[in-house]
Amino acid sequence: GESVGLHLPTLSVQEGDNSIINCAYSNSASDYFIWYKQESGKGPQFIIDIRSNMDKRQGQRVTVLLNKTVKHLSLQIAATQPGDSAVYFCAEIQGDMRFGAGTRLTVKP
Amino acid sequence: NAGVTQTPKFQVLKTGQSMTLQCAQDMNHEYMSWYRQDPGMGLRLIHYSVGAGITDQGEVPNGYNVSRSTTEDFPLRLLSAAPSQTSVYFCASSSGTQHNYQETQYFGPGTRLLVL
């Protein structure tokens, strides 16, 4: 999960395994959510989004799950590859856009 | 398309100096914004613009000014740099026309600023 502080949560997975990255959001009225990927020294890059009227959305190798009951968002990456190593963070939108601090994913070859 | 470009990539300033961080996009996006990213924290919105000639404050606007004279450019000015402004700054743009946009934001590569 994500937290505010100097140290990001980390997740280390073996190449080929599936990864699950979690995010707890704060505003129960948020109606749109985005997952971003940020590689070292680069700007954030859009991965996938989901609206509050959905509980699951799939992209290429990625799936986002939304549980509004507990205000929880997750990003699942199938068959994780070394190129997936990055910081992943979620954003919630309800009027304003708020970003989580992120989780650092490391993929071991 | 070059997307969103930012200059400089790195900058070191002394306390009290002023400088302008440049941001440009070639996607004809109406919405542009500036964020700062600090260690272990999420992106925080400094200022944003919903179109040429229109700017507004975000979450952490103090110490920063912006202007939007053209659709393409959205410079961020530090009037008198302070060590608390040491951060990585990202510019972003989207085709949304409102602050509560839901279109994809495209981010620039960032400017790393160190204020001594």
PDB file of C-alpha atoms in Angstrom:
ATOM      1  CA  GLY A   1       0.000   0.000   0.000  1.00  0.00           C
ATOM      2  CA  GLU A   2       0.957   3.655  -0.200  1.00  0.00           C
ATOM      3  CA  SER A   3       1.929   5.965   2.593  1.00  0.00           C
ATOM      4  CA  VAL A   4       3.228   9.453   3.060  1.00  0.00           C
ATOM      5  CA  GLY A   5       6.805   9.673   4.265  1.00  0.00           C
ATOM      6  CA  LEU A   6      10.395   9.553   3.183  1.00  0.00           C
ATOM      7  CA  HIS A   7      10.444   5.876   2.271  1.00  0.00           C
ATOM      8  CA  LEU A   8       8.214   4.376  -0.362  1.00  0.00           C
ATOM      9  CA  PRO A   9       6.703   0.946   0.118  1.00  0.00           C
ATOM     10  CA  THR A  10       8.549  -1.555  -2.011  1.00  0.00           C
ATOM     11  CA  LEU A  11       7.559  -4.685  -3.844  1.00  0.00           C
ATOM     12  CA  SER A  12      10.083  -7.095  -5.258  1.00  0.00           C
ATOM     13  CA  VAL A  13       8.944  -9.826  -7.653  1.00  0.00           C
ATOM     14  CA  GLN A  14      10.553 -12.411  -9.850  1.00  0.00           C
ATOM     15  CA  GLU A  15      10.402 -11.905 -13.586  1.00  0.00           C
ATOM     16  CA  GLY A  16       7.376 -13.694 -14.953  1.00  0.00           C
ATOM     17  CA  ASP A  17       5.393 -13.549 -11.717  1.00  0.00           C
ATOM     18  CA  ASN A  18       2.293 -11.432 -11.282  1.00  0.00           C
ATOM     19  CA  SER A  19       2.501  -8.182  -9.295  1.00  0.00           C
ATOM     20  CA  ILE A  20      -0.199  -6.572  -7.205  1.00  0.00           C
ATOM     21  CA  ILE A  21       0.217  -2.980  -6.105  1.00  0.00           C
ATOM     22  CA  ASN A  22      -2.270  -1.469  -3.692  1.00  0.00           C
ATOM     23  CA  CYS A  23      -3.567   2.013  -3.039  1.00  0.00           C
ATOM     24  CA  ALA A  24      -5.895   3.275  -0.322  1.00  0.00           C
ATOM     25  CA  TYR A  25      -7.682   6.441  -1.344  1.00  0.00           C
ATOM     26  CA  SER A  26      -9.180   9.021   0.932  1.00  0.00           C
ATOM     27  CA  ASN A  27     -12.322  10.513  -0.605  1.00  0.00           C
ATOM     28  CA  SER A  28     -15.375   8.297  -0.845  1.00  0.00           C
ATOM     29  CA  ALA A  29     -16.831  10.769  -3.365  1.00  0.00           C
ATOM     30  CA  SER A  30     -13.938  10.344  -5.818  1.00  0.00           C
ATOM     31  CA  ASP A  31     -15.352   9.309  -9.154  1.00  0.00           C
ATOM     32  CA  TYR A  32     -12.295   8.647 -11.270  1.00  0.00           C
ATOM     33  CA  PHE A  33      -9.003   6.901 -10.583  1.00  0.00           C
ATOM     34  CA  ILE A  34      -5.756   6.621 -12.513  1.00  0.00           C
ATOM     35  CA  TRP A  35      -2.646   4.508 -12.167  1.00  0.00           C
ATOM     36  CA  TYR A  36       0.665   6.037 -13.229  1.00  0.00           C
ATOM     37  CA  LYS A  37       4.095   4.505 -13.802  1.00  0.00           C
ATOM     38  CA  GLN A  38       7.187   6.592 -13.149  1.00  0.00           C
ATOM     39  CA  GLU A  39      10.577   5.326 -14.205  1.00  0.00           C
ATOM     40  CA  SER A  40      13.704   6.733 -12.637  1.00  0.00           C
ATOM     41  CA  GLY A  41      14.450  10.246 -13.868  1.00  0.00           C
ATOM     42  CA  LYS A  42      11.281  10.475 -15.939  1.00  0.00           C
ATOM     43  CA  GLY A  43       7.834  11.962 -15.669  1.00  0.00           C
ATOM     44  CA  PRO A  44       4.767   9.922 -14.702  1.00  0.00           C
ATOM     45  CA  GLN A  45       3.149   7.935 -17.474  1.00  0.00           C
ATOM     46  CA  PHE A  46      -0.540   7.018 -17.646  1.00  0.00           C
ATOM     47  CA  ILE A  47      -1.176   3.267 -17.381  1.00  0.00           C
ATOM     48  CA  ILE A  48      -4.871   2.707 -16.880  1.00  0.00           C
ATOM     49  CA  ASP A  49      -7.910   4.419 -15.445  1.00  0.00           C
ATOM     50  CA  ILE A  50     -11.232   3.400 -13.964  1.00  0.00           C
ATOM     51  CA  ARG A  51     -14.439   5.227 -13.175  1.00  0.00           C
ATOM     52  CA  SER A  52     -16.310   4.781  -9.933  1.00  0.00           C
ATOM     53  CA  ASN A  53     -19.221   3.007 -11.640  1.00  0.00           C
ATOM     54  CA  MET A  54     -16.887   0.119 -12.489  1.00  0.00           C
ATOM     55  CA  ASP A  55     -15.094  -2.378 -10.257  1.00  0.00           C
ATOM     56  CA  LYS A  56     -12.662  -3.808 -12.779  1.00  0.00           C
ATOM     57  CA  ARG A  57     -10.944  -2.703 -15.942  1.00  0.00           C
ATOM     58  CA  GLN A  58      -8.383  -4.545 -17.996  1.00  0.00           C
ATOM     59  CA  GLY A  59      -5.661  -3.333 -20.264  1.00  0.00           C
ATOM     60  CA  GLN A  60      -2.691  -4.982 -21.851  1.00  0.00           C
ATOM     61  CA  ARG A  61      -1.121  -7.072 -19.048  1.00  0.00           C
ATOM     62  CA  VAL A  62      -2.644  -4.741 -16.452  1.00  0.00           C
ATOM     63  CA  THR A  63      -5.872  -4.891 -14.496  1.00  0.00           C
ATOM     64  CA  VAL A  64      -7.234  -2.316 -12.094  1.00  0.00           C
ATOM     65  CA  LEU A  65      -9.660  -3.320  -9.371  1.00  0.00           C
ATOM     66  CA  LEU A  66     -11.752  -0.842  -7.433  1.00  0.00           C
ATOM     67  CA  ASN A  67     -13.378  -1.611  -4.086  1.00  0.00           C
ATOM     68  CA  LYS A  68     -15.409   1.408  -3.103  1.00  0.00           C
ATOM     69  CA  THR A  69     -16.610  -0.176   0.126  1.00  0.00           C
ATOM     70  CA  VAL A  70     -13.141  -0.034   1.635  1.00  0.00           C
ATOM     71  CA  LYS A  71     -11.778   2.738  -0.611  1.00  0.00           C
ATOM     72  CA  HIS A  72      -9.134   0.503  -2.118  1.00  0.00           C
ATOM     73  CA  LEU A  73      -7.600   0.387  -5.556  1.00  0.00           C
ATOM     74  CA  SER A  74      -5.199  -2.204  -6.876  1.00  0.00           C
ATOM     75  CA  LEU A  75      -3.073  -2.607  -9.979  1.00  0.00           C
ATOM     76  CA  GLN A  76      -2.288  -6.090 -11.157  1.00  0.00           C
ATOM     77  CA  ILE A  77       0.531  -6.632 -13.628  1.00  0.00           C
ATOM     78  CA  ALA A  78       0.628 -10.019 -15.305  1.00  0.00           C
ATOM     79  CA  ALA A  79       3.901 -11.725 -16.196  1.00  0.00           C
ATOM     80  CA  THR A  80       6.005  -8.906 -14.765  1.00  0.00           C
ATOM     81  CA  GLN A  81       9.017  -7.943 -16.854  1.00  0.00           C
ATOM     82  CA  PRO A  82      12.243  -6.082 -15.967  1.00  0.00           C
ATOM     83  CA  GLY A  83      10.901  -3.082 -17.874  1.00  0.00           C
ATOM     84  CA  ASP A  84       8.060  -2.868 -15.366  1.00  0.00           C
ATOM     85  CA  SER A  85      10.494  -1.793 -12.643  1.00  0.00           C
ATOM     86  CA  ALA A  86       9.357   1.677 -11.614  1.00  0.00           C
ATOM     87  CA  VAL A  87       7.384   3.592  -9.021  1.00  0.00           C
ATOM     88  CA  TYR A  88       3.641   3.142  -9.415  1.00  0.00           C
ATOM     89  CA  PHE A  89       1.172   5.538  -7.885  1.00  0.00           C
ATOM     90  CA  CYS A  90      -2.536   6.077  -7.967  1.00  0.00           C
ATOM     91  CA  ALA A  91      -4.513   9.269  -8.318  1.00  0.00           C
ATOM     92  CA  GLU A  92      -8.093   9.975  -7.306  1.00  0.00           C
ATOM     93  CA  ILE A  93     -10.231  12.712  -8.798  1.00  0.00           C
ATOM     94  CA  GLN A  94     -13.259  14.410  -7.360  1.00  0.00           C
ATOM     95  CA  GLY A  95     -12.919  18.007  -8.417  1.00  0.00           C
ATOM     96  CA  ASP A  96      -9.279  18.113  -7.492  1.00  0.00           C
ATOM     97  CA  MET A  97      -6.784  15.409  -8.299  1.00  0.00           C
ATOM     98  CA  ARG A  98      -4.830  13.816  -5.427  1.00  0.00           C
ATOM     99  CA  PHE A  99      -1.827  11.580  -5.896  1.00  0.00           C
ATOM    100  CA  GLY A 100      -0.502   8.815  -3.716  1.00  0.00           C
ATOM    101  CA  ALA A 101       3.197   8.653  -2.888  1.00  0.00           C
ATOM    102  CA  GLY A 102       3.688   5.414  -4.769  1.00  0.00           C
ATOM    103  CA  THR A 103       5.117   1.921  -4.462  1.00  0.00           C
ATOM    104  CA  ARG A 104       8.503   0.998  -5.866  1.00  0.00           C
ATOM    105  CA  LEU A 105       8.358  -2.196  -7.920  1.00  0.00           C
ATOM    106  CA  THR A 106      11.599  -4.070  -8.516  1.00  0.00           C
ATOM    107  CA  VAL A 107      11.645  -7.003 -10.907  1.00  0.00           C
ATOM    108  CA  LYS A 108      14.382  -9.562 -10.390  1.00  0.00           C
ATOM    109  CA  PRO A 109      15.594 -11.381 -13.505  1.00  0.00           C
TER     110      PRO A 109
ATOM    111  CA  ASN B   1       5.040  15.451 -31.639  1.00  0.00           C
ATOM    112  CA  ALA B   2       7.567  16.211 -28.935  1.00  0.00           C
ATOM    113  CA  GLY B   3       4.815  16.054 -26.299  1.00  0.00           C
ATOM    114  CA  VAL B   4       5.590  18.026 -23.151  1.00  0.00           C
ATOM    115  CA  THR B   5       9.099  19.456 -22.909  1.00  0.00           C
ATOM    116  CA  GLN B   6      10.749  21.068 -19.911  1.00  0.00           C
ATOM    117  CA  THR B   7      13.949  23.047 -19.526  1.00  0.00           C
ATOM    118  CA  PRO B   8      16.320  23.000 -17.793  1.00  0.00           C
ATOM    119  CA  LYS B   9      16.707  19.393 -16.632  1.00  0.00           C
ATOM    120  CA  PHE B  10      18.799  20.401 -13.629  1.00  0.00           C
ATOM    121  CA  GLN B  11      19.336  23.682 -11.848  1.00  0.00           C
ATOM    122  CA  VAL B  12      21.181  24.809  -8.743  1.00  0.00           C
ATOM    123  CA  LEU B  13      20.188  28.124  -7.217  1.00  0.00           C
ATOM    124  CA  LYS B  14      21.275  30.137  -4.237  1.00  0.00           C
ATOM    125  CA  THR B  15      18.697  31.312  -1.731  1.00  0.00           C
ATOM    126  CA  GLY B  16      17.081  34.498  -2.979  1.00  0.00           C
ATOM    127  CA  GLN B  17      17.822  33.968  -6.662  1.00  0.00           C
ATOM    128  CA  SER B  18      15.025  33.944  -9.182  1.00  0.00           C
ATOM    129  CA  MET B  19      14.533  31.730 -12.184  1.00  0.00           C
ATOM    130  CA  THR B  20      11.968  30.498 -14.679  1.00  0.00           C
ATOM    131  CA  LEU B  21      11.237  26.873 -15.419  1.00  0.00           C
ATOM    132  CA  GLN B  22      10.082  26.468 -18.984  1.00  0.00           C
ATOM    133  CA  CYS B  23       7.316  24.152 -20.163  1.00  0.00           C
ATOM    134  CA  ALA B  24       5.977  23.724 -23.663  1.00  0.00           C
ATOM    135  CA  GLN B  25       3.567  21.319 -25.334  1.00  0.00           C
ATOM    136  CA  ASP B  26       2.797  20.804 -29.010  1.00  0.00           C
ATOM    137  CA  MET B  27      -0.454  18.890 -28.650  1.00  0.00           C
ATOM    138  CA  ASN B  28      -2.711  21.964 -28.644  1.00  0.00           C
ATOM    139  CA  HIS B  29      -3.865  21.110 -25.125  1.00  0.00           C
ATOM    140  CA  GLU B  30      -5.893  23.661 -23.262  1.00  0.00           C
ATOM    141  CA  TYR B  31      -5.101  22.440 -19.762  1.00  0.00           C
ATOM    142  CA  MET B  32      -1.591  22.771 -18.348  1.00  0.00           C
ATOM    143  CA  SER B  33      -0.328  22.416 -14.831  1.00  0.00           C
ATOM    144  CA  TRP B  34       2.763  22.434 -12.641  1.00  0.00           C
ATOM    145  CA  TYR B  35       3.461  19.943  -9.879  1.00  0.00           C
ATOM    146  CA  ARG B  36       6.245  19.433  -7.425  1.00  0.00           C
ATOM    147  CA  GLN B  37       7.346  16.000  -6.293  1.00  0.00           C
ATOM    148  CA  ASP B  38       9.128  15.565  -2.990  1.00  0.00           C
ATOM    149  CA  PRO B  39      10.633  12.349  -1.596  1.00  0.00           C
ATOM    150  CA  GLY B  40       8.001   9.973  -0.273  1.00  0.00           C
ATOM    151  CA  MET B  41       5.130  12.286  -1.170  1.00  0.00           C
ATOM    152  CA  GLY B  42       2.607  12.395  -3.946  1.00  0.00           C
ATOM    153  CA  LEU B  43       2.629  15.059  -6.633  1.00  0.00           C
ATOM    154  CA  ARG B  44       1.288  18.373  -5.395  1.00  0.00           C
ATOM    155  CA  LEU B  45      -0.350  20.898  -7.688  1.00  0.00           C
ATOM    156  CA  ILE B  46       1.283  24.333  -7.719  1.00  0.00           C
ATOM    157  CA  HIS B  47      -0.616  26.241 -10.423  1.00  0.00           C
ATOM    158  CA  TYR B  48      -2.753  25.335 -13.380  1.00  0.00           C
ATOM    159  CA  SER B  49      -4.239  26.908 -16.474  1.00  0.00           C
ATOM    160  CA  VAL B  50      -7.383  25.974 -18.362  1.00  0.00           C
ATOM    161  CA  GLY B  51      -6.432  28.028 -21.402  1.00  0.00           C
ATOM    162  CA  ALA B  52      -4.394  30.940 -22.674  1.00  0.00           C
ATOM    163  CA  GLY B  53      -4.765  33.963 -20.442  1.00  0.00           C
ATOM    164  CA  ILE B  54      -6.243  31.970 -17.539  1.00  0.00           C
ATOM    165  CA  THR B  55      -4.309  30.714 -14.524  1.00  0.00           C
ATOM    166  CA  ASP B  56      -5.278  29.600 -11.061  1.00  0.00           C
ATOM    167  CA  GLN B  57      -3.677  28.415  -7.865  1.00  0.00           C
ATOM    168  CA  GLY B  58      -3.304  24.836  -6.847  1.00  0.00           C
ATOM    169  CA  GLU B  59      -2.513  23.268  -3.514  1.00  0.00           C
ATOM    170  CA  VAL B  60       0.929  24.828  -2.926  1.00  0.00           C
ATOM    171  CA  PRO B  61       1.156  28.117  -4.889  1.00  0.00           C
ATOM    172  CA  ASN B  62       3.185  30.244  -2.470  1.00  0.00           C
ATOM    173  CA  GLY B  63       6.534  31.378  -3.847  1.00  0.00           C
ATOM    174  CA  TYR B  64       5.605  30.623  -7.454  1.00  0.00           C
ATOM    175  CA  ASN B  65       4.083  32.637 -10.295  1.00  0.00           C
ATOM    176  CA  VAL B  66       2.810  31.488 -13.661  1.00  0.00           C
ATOM    177  CA  SER B  67       1.525  33.021 -16.858  1.00  0.00           C
ATOM    178  CA  ARG B  68      -0.125  31.598 -19.966  1.00  0.00           C
ATOM    179  CA  SER B  69       0.283  33.966 -22.860  1.00  0.00           C
ATOM    180  CA  THR B  70       0.059  31.181 -25.465  1.00  0.00           C
ATOM    181  CA  THR B  71      -1.560  27.753 -25.591  1.00  0.00           C
ATOM    182  CA  GLU B  72       1.835  26.126 -25.996  1.00  0.00           C
ATOM    183  CA  ASP B  73       3.842  27.629 -23.126  1.00  0.00           C
ATOM    184  CA  PHE B  74       3.342  27.651 -19.377  1.00  0.00           C
ATOM    185  CA  PRO B  75       6.433  28.951 -17.534  1.00  0.00           C
ATOM    186  CA  LEU B  76       6.811  28.688 -13.772  1.00  0.00           C
ATOM    187  CA  ARG B  77       8.674  31.487 -12.001  1.00  0.00           C
ATOM    188  CA  LEU B  78      10.412  31.314  -8.653  1.00  0.00           C
ATOM    189  CA  LEU B  79      10.673  34.897  -7.488  1.00  0.00           C
ATOM    190  CA  SER B  80      13.059  34.383  -4.572  1.00  0.00           C
ATOM    191  CA  ALA B  81      14.190  30.795  -4.233  1.00  0.00           C
ATOM    192  CA  ALA B  82      14.183  29.137  -0.818  1.00  0.00           C
ATOM    193  CA  PRO B  83      15.679  25.777   0.257  1.00  0.00           C
ATOM    194  CA  SER B  84      12.108  24.517   0.797  1.00  0.00           C
ATOM    195  CA  GLN B  85      11.638  24.775  -2.951  1.00  0.00           C
ATOM    196  CA  THR B  86      14.241  22.097  -3.574  1.00  0.00           C
ATOM    197  CA  SER B  87      12.206  19.524  -5.452  1.00  0.00           C
ATOM    198  CA  VAL B  88      11.506  17.922  -8.794  1.00  0.00           C
ATOM    199  CA  TYR B  89       9.059  19.934 -10.862  1.00  0.00           C
ATOM    200  CA  PHE B  90       6.774  18.403 -13.449  1.00  0.00           C
ATOM    201  CA  CYS B  91       4.706  20.148 -16.043  1.00  0.00           C
ATOM    202  CA  ALA B  92       1.682  18.378 -17.483  1.00  0.00           C
ATOM    203  CA  SER B  93      -0.940  19.002 -20.114  1.00  0.00           C
ATOM    204  CA  SER B  94      -4.225  17.481 -21.169  1.00  0.00           C
ATOM    205  CA  SER B  95      -7.017  18.116 -23.611  1.00  0.00           C
ATOM    206  CA  GLY B  96      -9.432  18.736 -20.749  1.00  0.00           C
ATOM    207  CA  THR B  97     -10.897  22.184 -20.430  1.00  0.00           C
ATOM    208  CA  GLN B  98     -11.814  22.160 -16.774  1.00  0.00           C
ATOM    209  CA  HIS B  99      -9.842  21.754 -13.582  1.00  0.00           C
ATOM    210  CA  ASN B 100     -11.725  18.553 -12.817  1.00  0.00           C
ATOM    211  CA  TYR B 101     -10.706  17.127 -16.144  1.00  0.00           C
ATOM    212  CA  GLN B 102     -10.816  13.437 -16.813  1.00  0.00           C
ATOM    213  CA  GLU B 103      -8.723  13.292 -19.926  1.00  0.00           C
ATOM    214  CA  THR B 104      -5.269  11.771 -19.853  1.00  0.00           C
ATOM    215  CA  GLN B 105      -2.533  14.023 -18.562  1.00  0.00           C
ATOM    216  CA  TYR B 106       0.835  13.947 -20.281  1.00  0.00           C
ATOM    217  CA  PHE B 107       3.806  14.782 -18.107  1.00  0.00           C
ATOM    218  CA  GLY B 108       7.122  16.329 -19.046  1.00  0.00           C
ATOM    219  CA  PRO B 109      10.444  14.762 -17.997  1.00  0.00           C
ATOM    220  CA  GLY B 110      10.841  17.055 -15.000  1.00  0.00           C
ATOM    221  CA  THR B 111      13.258  19.694 -13.735  1.00  0.00           C
ATOM    222  CA  ARG B 112      15.401  18.881 -10.708  1.00  0.00           C
ATOM    223  CA  LEU B 113      15.957  22.015  -8.654  1.00  0.00           C
ATOM    224  CA  LEU B 114      18.355  22.373  -5.747  1.00  0.00           C
ATOM    225  CA  VAL B 115      18.252  25.570  -3.702  1.00  0.00           C
ATOM    226  CA  LEU B 116      21.276  26.100  -1.472  1.00  0.00           C
TER     227      LEU B 116
END
